[in-house]
Coordinates of C-alpha atoms and ligand atoms in Angstrom, one line a residue:
M223 CA 95.7 89.9 132.6
D224 CA 97.9 88.8 129.4
D225 CA 97.3 85.8 127.1
K226 CA 93.5 85.4 128.2
L227 CA 92.2 86.9 124.9
M228 CA 89.0 85.7 123.6
L229 CA 88.1 86.1 120.0
M230 CA 84.2 86.4 119.1
I231 CA 84.4 87.9 115.8
P232 CA 83.9 86.1 112.7
G233 CA 87.2 85.2 111.8
P234 CA 89.9 84.7 112.6
T235 CA 88.0 82.3 115.0
P236 CA 89.7 80.4 118.0
V237 CA 92.3 78.0 117.2
P238 CA 92.2 74.7 119.2
E239 CA 95.2 73.2 120.9
Q240 CA 95.9 70.7 118.6
A241 CA 95.9 72.7 115.5
L242 CA 98.2 75.3 117.6
L243 CA 100.7 72.6 118.7
A244 CA 100.5 71.4 114.7
L245 CA 101.5 75.2 113.8
S246 CA 104.4 75.0 115.9
K247 CA 106.1 72.0 114.3
H248 CA 109.3 72.4 112.1
P249 CA 108.3 72.9 108.4
I250 CA 108.8 70.3 105.9
G251 CA 109.5 70.3 102.1
H252 CA 106.2 70.4 100.1
R253 CA 107.8 68.0 97.5
S254 CA 108.3 65.2 100.3
G255 CA 106.2 62.1 100.7
D256 CA 105.3 63.4 104.3
F257 CA 103.4 66.4 102.9
S258 CA 101.9 64.2 100.0
K259 CA 100.4 62.0 102.9
I260 CA 99.2 64.8 104.8
M261 CA 97.5 66.4 101.6
A262 CA 96.1 63.0 100.9
E263 CA 94.4 62.8 104.0
V264 CA 93.5 66.6 103.9
T265 CA 91.9 66.3 100.4
Q266 CA 89.4 63.3 101.6
N267 CA 88.4 64.9 104.6
L268 CA 87.8 68.3 103.0
K269 CA 85.6 66.2 100.6
W270 CA 83.8 64.9 103.6
L271 CA 83.2 68.1 104.9
H272 CA 81.9 69.5 101.7
Q273 CA 79.8 66.6 101.2
T274 CA 80.9 66.2 98.0
Q275 CA 82.7 64.0 95.2
N276 CA 84.0 67.2 93.6
D277 CA 87.3 68.1 93.4
V278 CA 87.9 70.6 96.9
L279 CA 91.2 72.6 95.9
C280 CA 93.4 74.6 98.6
L281 CA 95.0 77.9 97.6
T282 CA 97.0 80.1 99.6
V283 CA 94.7 82.9 99.8
S284 CA 92.5 84.6 102.3
G285 CA 88.7 83.8 101.3
T286 CA 88.6 86.7 99.2
G287 CA 91.2 85.1 96.9
A288 CA 89.2 81.8 96.8
M289 CA 86.1 84.0 95.6
E290 CA 88.3 85.5 92.8
A291 CA 89.5 82.0 92.0
G292 CA 85.8 81.2 91.7
I293 CA 85.3 83.7 89.2
I294 CA 87.9 84.0 87.0
N295 CA 88.3 80.2 86.1
F296 CA 84.6 79.9 84.9
L297 CA 83.7 83.1 83.3
S298 CA 84.6 85.2 80.0
P299 CA 84.8 88.8 79.7
G300 CA 81.3 90.5 79.0
D301 CA 79.3 87.2 80.5
R302 CA 76.1 88.3 82.3
V303 CA 76.1 87.3 85.7
L304 CA 73.7 87.9 88.4
V305 CA 75.0 88.9 92.1
G306 CA 72.9 88.7 95.1
T307 CA 73.9 91.7 97.3
N308 CA 72.3 92.2 100.9
G309 CA 75.6 93.1 102.5
K310 CA 79.1 93.8 102.5
F311 CA 80.4 90.4 101.2
G312 CA 77.6 90.4 98.5
E313 CA 78.7 93.3 97.5
R314 CA 82.2 92.5 97.2
W315 CA 81.2 89.8 94.8
A316 CA 79.8 92.4 92.7
E317 CA 83.2 94.4 93.1
V318 CA 85.3 91.2 92.2
C319 CA 83.0 90.8 88.8
T320 CA 83.4 94.6 87.7
A321 CA 87.0 94.3 88.5
Y322 CA 87.0 91.5 85.6
N323 CA 84.6 93.1 83.2
L324 CA 81.7 90.9 83.6
N325 CA 78.1 92.1 83.1
V326 CA 77.1 92.4 86.6
E327 CA 73.6 92.5 87.3
T328 CA 72.7 93.1 91.0
V329 CA 69.5 91.7 92.7
T330 CA 69.7 93.7 95.8
T331 CA 67.7 93.5 99.0
E332 CA 68.4 95.8 102.2
W333 CA 70.9 95.1 104.8
G334 CA 69.8 93.0 107.6
K335 CA 67.1 91.0 105.2
A336 CA 67.5 87.7 103.1
L337 CA 67.8 87.9 99.6
D338 CA 64.7 87.1 97.8
P339 CA 64.9 83.9 96.3
E340 CA 61.9 85.0 93.8
K341 CA 63.6 88.4 92.3
I342 CA 66.3 86.1 91.2
R343 CA 63.7 83.3 89.7
E344 CA 62.1 86.2 87.9
K345 CA 65.3 87.4 86.3
L346 CA 66.0 83.9 85.5
E347 CA 62.9 83.0 83.9
A348 CA 63.0 86.0 81.7
D349 CA 66.1 85.0 80.3
K350 CA 64.9 82.9 77.4
N351 CA 68.1 83.3 75.6
K352 CA 70.3 81.9 78.3
E353 CA 72.7 84.5 78.7
I354 CA 73.0 84.6 82.4
K355 CA 76.3 82.4 82.8
A356 CA 76.2 82.6 86.8
V357 CA 74.1 83.2 89.6
I358 CA 76.5 84.5 92.4
V359 CA 75.5 84.8 96.1
T360 CA 76.7 85.0 99.5
H361 CA 75.3 82.1 101.8
S362 CA 76.1 83.4 105.3
E363 CA 76.3 87.2 105.0
T364 CA 78.8 88.0 107.8
S365 CA 78.3 91.9 107.7
T366 CA 74.9 91.6 108.9
G367 CA 74.2 88.1 110.1
V368 CA 71.9 87.1 107.7
I369 CA 71.6 83.4 106.2
N370 CA 70.2 83.5 102.7
D371 CA 67.7 80.7 101.1
L372 CA 70.6 79.1 99.3
E373 CA 68.9 75.8 98.7
T374 CA 65.8 77.8 97.0
I375 CA 68.0 80.0 95.0
N376 CA 69.9 77.3 93.7
R377 CA 66.6 75.3 92.8
Y378 CA 65.9 78.4 90.6
V379 CA 69.3 78.2 89.2
K380 CA 68.7 74.7 88.2
E381 CA 65.4 75.3 86.7
H382 CA 67.5 77.7 84.3
G383 CA 69.6 75.1 83.2
E384 CA 72.5 77.0 81.9
A385 CA 73.7 79.1 84.8
L386 CA 76.6 78.1 87.2
I387 CA 75.6 78.7 90.9
I388 CA 78.9 80.1 92.6
V389 CA 78.8 80.4 96.2
D390 CA 80.4 82.2 99.1
A391 CA 80.2 79.8 102.0
V392 CA 83.0 81.1 104.0
T393 CA 80.7 81.7 107.4
S394 CA 78.6 78.8 106.1
L395 CA 80.7 75.8 105.8
G396 CA 81.4 73.8 108.8
A397 CA 78.5 75.5 110.6
V398 CA 75.3 74.8 108.8
N399 CA 74.5 72.3 106.2
V400 CA 75.7 73.0 102.7
P401 CA 75.3 69.7 100.7
I402 CA 76.9 70.2 97.6
D403 CA 76.2 67.1 95.9
T404 CA 72.8 66.9 97.0
W405 CA 71.9 70.4 95.8
G406 CA 74.5 70.5 92.9
L407 CA 76.2 73.5 93.8
D408 CA 78.9 74.2 90.8
V409 CA 81.5 76.6 93.0
V410 CA 81.8 77.0 96.5
C411 CA 84.4 79.1 98.0
S412 CA 85.4 79.3 101.6
G413 CA 88.5 80.5 104.1
S414 CA 90.5 78.6 106.4
Q415 CA 90.0 81.6 109.5
K416 CA 86.5 80.6 109.5
G417 CA 84.5 77.2 110.5
Y418 CA 88.1 75.3 109.8
M419 CA 89.4 76.7 113.0
I420 CA 92.8 77.4 112.0
P421 CA 94.3 80.8 111.4
P422 CA 94.1 82.8 108.2
G423 CA 96.0 81.6 104.8
L424 CA 94.4 78.7 103.3
G425 CA 91.3 79.3 100.7
F426 CA 89.3 76.7 99.4
V427 CA 87.1 76.1 96.3
A428 CA 85.0 72.9 95.5
V429 CA 84.4 72.7 91.7
S430 CA 81.8 70.4 90.1
A431 CA 81.7 68.9 86.5
K432 CA 79.7 71.5 85.3
A433 CA 81.7 74.3 86.6
W434 CA 85.1 72.3 84.7
E435 CA 83.3 72.5 81.5
A436 CA 82.8 75.8 81.9
Y437 CA 86.6 76.3 82.8
K438 CA 87.8 75.1 79.4
T439 CA 86.2 77.9 77.5
A440 CA 86.4 80.4 80.2
K441 CA 88.7 83.2 78.9
L442 CA 89.6 85.7 81.9
P443 CA 93.4 86.0 82.8
R444 CA 94.5 83.6 85.5
Y445 CA 97.9 82.4 86.7
Y446 CA 98.2 81.9 90.3
L447 CA 94.6 81.1 90.7
D448 CA 94.2 78.8 87.9
L449 CA 92.5 75.9 89.1
G450 CA 93.3 73.4 86.5
K451 CA 97.0 73.6 87.9
Y452 CA 95.7 72.8 91.5
R453 CA 93.6 70.2 90.0
K454 CA 96.3 68.4 88.1
D455 CA 98.5 68.6 90.9
A456 CA 96.0 67.7 93.6
A457 CA 95.6 64.1 91.5
K458 CA 99.2 63.5 92.7
N459 CA 98.7 65.0 96.4
T460 CA 100.7 68.0 95.5
T461 CA 100.2 71.9 95.0
P462 CA 101.5 73.8 92.0
F463 CA 103.3 76.2 94.4
T464 CA 104.5 76.3 97.9
P465 CA 101.7 75.9 100.2
P466 CA 101.6 76.9 103.9
V467 CA 102.8 73.4 105.0
N468 CA 102.2 74.3 108.8
L469 CA 98.8 75.3 108.0
F470 CA 98.3 72.0 106.3
F471 CA 99.1 70.1 109.8
A472 CA 96.9 72.5 111.5
L473 CA 93.9 71.5 109.0
Q474 CA 95.1 67.7 109.3
A475 CA 94.3 68.3 113.1
T476 CA 91.1 70.0 113.0
L477 CA 89.6 68.0 110.0
Q478 CA 90.2 64.8 112.5
M479 CA 88.3 66.8 115.2
M480 CA 85.5 67.7 113.1
Q481 CA 85.1 64.1 112.0
K482 CA 85.2 63.0 115.6
E483 CA 82.3 65.6 116.4
G484 CA 80.2 64.7 113.1
L485 CA 78.6 67.2 110.9
E486 CA 75.5 66.6 112.3
N487 CA 76.5 67.5 115.6
I488 CA 78.8 70.5 114.4
F489 CA 75.5 72.0 112.7
A490 CA 73.5 71.3 116.2
R491 CA 76.1 72.9 117.9
H492 CA 76.1 76.1 115.9
Q493 CA 72.2 76.1 116.0
R494 CA 72.3 76.0 119.7
L495 CA 74.9 78.7 119.8
M496 CA 72.9 80.9 117.8
N497 CA 69.8 80.1 119.5
A498 CA 71.5 81.0 123.2
T499 CA 73.2 84.2 121.9
R500 CA 69.7 85.6 120.4
E501 CA 67.7 84.6 123.4
A502 CA 70.1 86.1 125.4
V503 CA 70.5 89.5 123.5
K504 CA 66.9 89.8 123.8
A505 CA 66.5 89.2 127.4
L506 CA 69.0 92.0 127.6
N507 CA 66.8 94.2 125.8
L508 CA 68.9 94.9 122.9
P509 CA 67.6 94.6 119.3
L510 CA 68.9 92.0 117.2
Y511 CA 69.9 93.2 113.7
G512 CA 67.9 91.1 111.6
P513 CA 65.2 88.5 112.3
D514 CA 65.1 85.2 113.7
E515 CA 64.0 83.3 110.7
S516 CA 67.1 84.2 108.4
A517 CA 69.6 84.5 111.3
S518 CA 73.1 83.1 110.5
P519 CA 74.4 80.4 112.6
A520 CA 77.9 81.7 112.5
I521 CA 77.4 85.5 113.7
T522 CA 75.0 87.7 115.5
A523 CA 74.5 91.1 114.9
V524 CA 73.3 93.3 117.4
A525 CA 71.9 97.2 117.2
P526 CA 71.9 98.9 120.6
V527 CA 69.8 101.7 121.5
G528 CA 70.7 103.8 124.3
V529 CA 74.3 102.6 124.1
D530 CA 76.8 103.0 121.7
A531 CA 77.7 100.1 119.8
E532 CA 81.7 100.9 119.7
Q533 CA 81.6 101.7 123.4
V534 CA 80.2 98.3 124.2
R535 CA 82.9 96.7 122.2
A536 CA 85.8 98.9 123.6
T537 CA 84.4 97.8 127.1
M538 CA 84.3 94.2 126.4
K539 CA 87.4 94.5 125.4
K540 CA 89.4 96.3 128.0
Q541 CA 87.4 95.0 130.9
F542 CA 87.3 91.4 129.7
D543 CA 89.4 90.8 126.9
I544 CA 86.6 89.8 124.7
V545 CA 86.7 91.0 121.0
L546 CA 83.6 91.3 119.4
A547 CA 83.3 92.6 115.9
G548 CA 82.1 96.4 114.7
G549 CA 79.5 97.3 112.1
Q550 CA 80.9 97.6 108.6
D551 CA 80.4 100.4 106.3
H552 CA 77.1 102.3 107.2
L553 CA 76.6 100.0 110.1
K554 CA 79.9 101.5 111.8
G555 CA 79.1 102.5 115.2
K556 CA 75.4 101.0 114.7
V557 CA 75.8 97.7 115.2
F558 CA 78.1 95.2 117.3
R559 CA 78.5 91.3 116.1
I560 CA 79.2 88.2 118.2
G561 CA 81.0 85.6 116.3
H562 CA 80.3 82.0 117.3
L563 CA 81.7 80.0 114.5
G564 CA 84.2 77.3 114.8
F565 CA 86.0 76.5 117.9
V566 CA 83.1 77.7 120.1
S567 CA 81.5 76.0 123.0
E568 CA 78.5 76.7 125.2
R569 CA 80.8 77.9 127.9
D570 CA 81.9 80.7 125.6
I571 CA 78.9 82.2 125.2
L572 CA 77.6 82.1 128.6
T573 CA 81.2 83.9 129.5
A574 CA 80.6 86.1 126.6
I575 CA 76.8 86.9 127.8
G576 CA 77.6 87.7 131.3
A577 CA 80.5 90.1 130.1
L578 CA 78.1 91.6 128.0
E579 CA 75.6 92.3 130.7
A580 CA 78.1 93.4 133.4
T581 CA 79.3 95.8 129.9
L582 CA 75.9 97.1 129.8
V583 CA 75.6 97.8 133.3
E584 CA 79.0 99.8 133.4
L585 CA 77.6 101.6 130.4
G586 CA 74.8 102.9 132.6
G587 CA 72.1 100.5 130.7
N588 CA 69.5 99.0 133.1
G589 CA 66.6 97.9 130.9
F590 CA 67.2 94.3 131.8
T591 CA 66.7 92.1 135.1
S592 CA 69.9 91.0 136.5
G593 CA 71.5 88.0 135.1
A594 CA 68.5 87.7 132.5
G595 CA 70.9 87.5 129.6
V596 CA 72.7 84.3 131.2
A597 CA 69.6 82.9 132.5
A598 CA 68.1 82.7 128.9
A599 CA 71.2 81.5 127.2
A600 CA 71.7 78.3 130.0
K601 CA 67.6 77.9 129.3
V602 CA 68.5 77.2 125.7
F603 CA 71.5 75.3 126.4
A604 CA 69.5 73.1 128.7
E605 CA 66.8 72.2 126.5
Ligands
PLP801 C1 85.5 86.7 105.9 C2 85.0 86.2 104.7 C3 85.0 86.2 103.7 C4 86.8 86.2 103.3 O1 87.4 87.3 103.9 P1 88.9 87.5 103.3 O2 89.1 88.6 104.7 O3 89.3 87.6 102.2 O4 89.3 86.2 104.4 C5 84.4 86.3 102.4 N1 83.0 86.2 102.8 C6 82.3 86.0 103.8 C7 81.0 86.2 103.9 C8 83.4 86.1 105.2 O5 82.7 86.3 106.2

């Protein structure tokens, strides 16, 4: 059936009707008073979402563009940086830093496990000359469905005193608590097609006063992504270059929705969606990739045995119009990933789990009691 597509990937995520309607409006001039009014509201609400008084700047980029902006504005060639890697996106941080000739030291944990904050602490404690300029981590590692212990890592960075903490919060912001001011996070990057519930095209960078100090002496080349330009213009509720005005309409709508729901409720909903998904997958006798203790509220990775992950995805798509994500790099064909980020409700999880069971039946899997997945999810929702 046409027009029944259900996206359960970790971005782009589903878009609510208010945002779709906003997107369909005629564009307006970005130098108009009307646009400035929208930008003023959006900027305030972004600060609310980020739990910060810091600048939160909007760039016309995907999440990776926000990450790149988060590096080039605050560092200089040859700077020593620690990058936590335990999946595809941590590795991307290392690639961005290497591309800009930073002195990159990775602190690695195998895919599927959380970063070990103690390994980062050891490196920071050993750095008596305070040469480490930044500690760079992915909060929710989307490739594996693992959440890293940002709070503890950040505490060690604060004990070091010198290094900035630069965070990819692309699939944690709007799903789990990221209290920027309480923790003192310096640079926090995110992208519109994730927790923001709008299509791809906007990237966001939150910048602390300490990071702005580093900006003054940072020597990496920058032009389009020079955050100083965005900061200066944001103070006048405008942007240095033409912004995607319709995405701003949509963002205005979804930020209002988020305020209505409330941060605590948003976090609790994602927690419930995650718990229900994980309990259902267990009940269907499918191994989860990664332990419950470090599970991301945005995405659940499953490593099926006896059935091929790509076949599960193909059948889910063909029979039920539900799109799941596959594995990345060496996990290709080994895992599939169920996104439950953003505009996702309990009904969506029940639907996806029901369809997953039907898919397993079709593919000849039978290591579970009929209805066990939906029953397990329903039990979590009833709690
Ligand atoms: C989606 C995502 C990104 C950004 O990817 P883009 O394709 O550039 O938007 C970065 N980090 C994580 C953890 C992500 O999930």
